[in-house]
């Protein structure tokens, strides 16, 4: 039979092992999160190196685009893309040099945009290892001004690469700016309710580190509420606007 001192030593040893295990899991999580972020520039350069030359004009880009005065085809396109998580992504609605910005990422070029979506959806080797069950729910799509469309959505994804398989959930809006000559999307800016929505319902850009911190907190093993926070209620039409950069 163990003496009381021996029991205390055994319990302390078990506690130390648990703390060490938690520390190792935290390091693993940090490496995966930072590795995924560091991979995006590599992904863009690899996309070009295997034959996708974004400087060349694709055949569909030389064809007439949607009517800039009628956003109905684009809104129908977005309905389809969100429903199927961009499988397929209808490239003919996007400018070849479309710019995409969200709290974590800035991309230029429609093929870089598509590669990023395929990564999140798990349609690439790295994406299949990192993520599971990615999906986006479209709550609304509407005109937000001349040559402008806004969508409101909720996005979820499970980080399969982490042993505890956390699910990150974001609600927010995407602002699409159309080219007045071609009618194609030339810029998309995503805003998260969790960090971009400020007083008066105004969306404002924030530093990328704030986006990374928000994402990391949702994935943290020590944060049991990471997947349970409800999406923010959609602001009424005209209530939330994006602050100009």
mmCIF file of C-alpha atoms in Angstrom, residues 83-207:
data_model
loop_
_atom_site.group_PDB
_atom_site.id
_atom_site.type_symbol
_atom_site.label_atom_id
_atom_site.label_comp_id
_atom_site.label_asym_id
_atom_site.label_seq_id
_atom_site.Cartn_x
_atom_site.Cartn_y
_atom_site.Cartn_z
ATOM 1 C CA UNK A 83 -24.989 25.986 -52.135
ATOM 2 C CA UNK A 84 -22.321 23.672 -53.607
ATOM 3 C CA UNK A 85 -19.326 25.281 -51.845
ATOM 4 C CA UNK A 86 -17.945 26.486 -55.171
ATOM 5 C CA UNK A 87 -18.032 23.096 -56.863
ATOM 6 C CA UNK A 88 -17.791 24.221 -59.530
ATOM 7 C CA UNK A 89 -16.621 27.810 -59.227
ATOM 8 C CA UNK A 90 -18.120 29.673 -62.190
ATOM 9 C CA UNK A 91 -14.971 31.433 -63.364
ATOM 10 C CA UNK A 92 -16.682 33.319 -66.188
ATOM 11 C CA UNK A 93 -18.240 35.652 -63.595
ATOM 12 C CA UNK A 94 -14.828 36.713 -62.265
ATOM 13 C CA UNK A 95 -12.143 38.959 -63.684
ATOM 14 C CA UNK A 96 -8.880 37.037 -64.342
ATOM 15 C CA UNK A 97 -7.130 39.458 -61.955
ATOM 16 C CA UNK A 98 -9.867 39.480 -59.309
ATOM 17 C CA UNK A 99 -8.669 40.587 -55.858
ATOM 18 C CA UNK A 100 -9.858 38.707 -52.792
ATOM 19 C CA UNK A 101 -9.445 39.960 -49.219
ATOM 20 C CA UNK A 102 -10.597 38.513 -45.921
ATOM 21 C CA UNK A 103 -9.292 38.938 -42.342
ATOM 22 C CA UNK A 104 -6.594 36.311 -42.971
ATOM 23 C CA UNK A 105 -5.790 36.358 -46.666
ATOM 24 C CA UNK A 106 -5.156 38.595 -49.646
ATOM 25 C CA UNK A 107 -5.147 36.913 -53.051
ATOM 26 C CA UNK A 108 -4.881 38.206 -56.603
ATOM 27 C CA UNK A 109 -5.966 36.164 -59.593
ATOM 28 C CA UNK A 110 -8.948 33.933 -60.169
ATOM 29 C CA UNK A 111 -6.874 30.724 -60.053
ATOM 30 C CA UNK A 112 -5.381 31.665 -56.683
ATOM 31 C CA UNK A 113 -8.928 32.369 -55.486
ATOM 32 C CA UNK A 114 -10.098 28.958 -56.707
ATOM 33 C CA UNK A 115 -7.087 27.181 -55.164
ATOM 34 C CA UNK A 116 -7.869 28.781 -51.803
ATOM 35 C CA UNK A 117 -11.518 27.662 -51.950
ATOM 36 C CA UNK A 118 -10.475 24.129 -52.954
ATOM 37 C CA UNK A 119 -8.067 24.048 -49.992
ATOM 38 C CA UNK A 120 -10.826 24.955 -47.509
ATOM 39 C CA UNK A 121 -13.228 22.492 -49.118
ATOM 40 C CA UNK A 122 -10.714 19.656 -48.785
ATOM 41 C CA UNK A 123 -10.438 19.167 -52.523
ATOM 42 C CA UNK A 124 -6.612 19.284 -52.433
ATOM 43 C CA UNK A 125 -4.196 16.895 -50.710
ATOM 44 C CA UNK A 126 -3.302 19.458 -48.052
ATOM 45 C CA UNK A 127 -6.919 20.550 -47.677
ATOM 46 C CA UNK A 128 -8.083 16.961 -47.186
ATOM 47 C CA UNK A 129 -5.554 16.602 -44.357
ATOM 48 C CA UNK A 130 -6.330 19.953 -42.719
ATOM 49 C CA UNK A 131 -10.112 20.334 -43.032
ATOM 50 C CA UNK A 132 -13.347 18.357 -42.924
ATOM 51 C CA UNK A 133 -17.025 19.196 -43.344
ATOM 52 C CA UNK A 134 -16.514 22.728 -44.654
ATOM 53 C CA UNK A 135 -19.769 24.382 -45.623
ATOM 54 C CA UNK A 136 -21.294 27.794 -46.110
ATOM 55 C CA UNK A 137 -24.918 28.832 -45.617
ATOM 56 C CA UNK A 138 -26.106 31.782 -47.694
ATOM 57 C CA UNK A 139 -28.586 33.927 -45.751
ATOM 58 C CA UNK A 140 -29.060 36.707 -48.315
ATOM 59 C CA UNK A 141 -27.712 38.153 -51.553
ATOM 60 C CA UNK A 142 -28.693 41.622 -52.676
ATOM 61 C CA UNK A 143 -27.567 44.745 -54.500
ATOM 62 C CA UNK A 144 -25.681 47.073 -52.160
ATOM 63 C CA UNK A 145 -25.040 49.949 -54.571
ATOM 64 C CA UNK A 146 -24.088 50.659 -58.171
ATOM 65 C CA UNK A 147 -22.012 47.747 -59.493
ATOM 66 C CA UNK A 148 -22.004 46.196 -56.018
ATOM 67 C CA UNK A 149 -23.495 43.051 -54.479
ATOM 68 C CA UNK A 150 -23.422 41.901 -50.851
ATOM 69 C CA UNK A 151 -23.945 38.410 -49.472
ATOM 70 C CA UNK A 152 -24.500 37.415 -45.847
ATOM 71 C CA UNK A 153 -23.378 33.957 -44.806
ATOM 72 C CA UNK A 154 -22.258 31.565 -42.070
ATOM 73 C CA UNK A 155 -19.137 29.466 -42.673
ATOM 74 C CA UNK A 156 -18.093 26.373 -40.731
ATOM 75 C CA UNK A 157 -15.082 24.090 -41.024
ATOM 76 C CA UNK A 158 -13.558 21.352 -38.875
ATOM 77 C CA UNK A 159 -9.784 21.292 -38.391
ATOM 78 C CA UNK A 160 -9.248 17.577 -38.950
ATOM 79 C CA UNK A 161 -5.472 17.858 -38.535
ATOM 80 C CA UNK A 162 -5.832 18.641 -34.819
ATOM 81 C CA UNK A 163 -6.424 15.627 -32.547
ATOM 82 C CA UNK A 164 -9.503 17.162 -30.891
ATOM 83 C CA UNK A 165 -11.075 18.120 -34.284
ATOM 84 C CA UNK A 166 -12.367 21.611 -33.384
ATOM 85 C CA UNK A 167 -14.955 23.348 -35.541
ATOM 86 C CA UNK A 168 -14.548 27.030 -36.398
ATOM 87 C CA UNK A 169 -17.671 29.047 -37.177
ATOM 88 C CA UNK A 170 -17.765 32.493 -38.784
ATOM 89 C CA UNK A 171 -20.656 34.713 -39.754
ATOM 90 C CA UNK A 172 -20.176 37.771 -41.931
ATOM 91 C CA UNK A 173 -20.650 39.462 -45.274
ATOM 92 C CA UNK A 174 -18.911 39.536 -48.653
ATOM 93 C CA UNK A 175 -18.875 42.695 -50.750
ATOM 94 C CA UNK A 176 -18.476 42.161 -54.505
ATOM 95 C CA UNK A 177 -17.388 45.055 -56.735
ATOM 96 C CA UNK A 178 -18.096 44.669 -60.464
ATOM 97 C CA UNK A 179 -16.078 45.927 -63.398
ATOM 98 C CA UNK A 180 -18.194 48.564 -65.195
ATOM 99 C CA UNK A 181 -16.995 47.398 -68.618
ATOM 100 C CA UNK A 182 -17.185 43.596 -68.311
ATOM 101 C CA UNK A 183 -19.695 43.118 -65.509
ATOM 102 C CA UNK A 184 -17.355 40.603 -63.883
ATOM 103 C CA UNK A 185 -16.313 40.580 -60.219
ATOM 104 C CA UNK A 186 -13.072 42.549 -59.908
ATOM 105 C CA UNK A 187 -12.878 42.595 -56.102
ATOM 106 C CA UNK A 188 -14.320 40.663 -53.170
ATOM 107 C CA UNK A 189 -13.909 41.745 -49.552
ATOM 108 C CA UNK A 190 -15.011 39.489 -46.709
ATOM 109 C CA UNK A 191 -15.809 40.805 -43.235
ATOM 110 C CA UNK A 192 -16.337 38.729 -40.090
ATOM 111 C CA UNK A 193 -18.910 39.809 -37.550
ATOM 112 C CA UNK A 194 -16.566 38.725 -34.744
ATOM 113 C CA UNK A 195 -13.820 41.268 -35.518
ATOM 114 C CA UNK A 196 -14.922 43.591 -38.348
ATOM 115 C CA UNK A 197 -18.389 44.646 -37.206
ATOM 116 C CA UNK A 198 -18.121 47.851 -35.199
ATOM 117 C CA UNK A 199 -20.413 50.408 -33.572
ATOM 118 C CA UNK A 200 -23.333 51.481 -35.703
ATOM 119 C CA UNK A 201 -23.179 48.306 -37.773
ATOM 120 C CA UNK A 202 -20.170 49.499 -39.777
ATOM 121 C CA UNK A 203 -17.740 46.901 -41.110
ATOM 122 C CA UNK A 204 -14.111 48.003 -40.995
ATOM 123 C CA UNK A 205 -10.909 46.160 -41.957
ATOM 124 C CA UNK A 206 -8.714 44.910 -39.121
ATOM 125 C CA UNK A 207 -5.056 43.800 -39.006
#
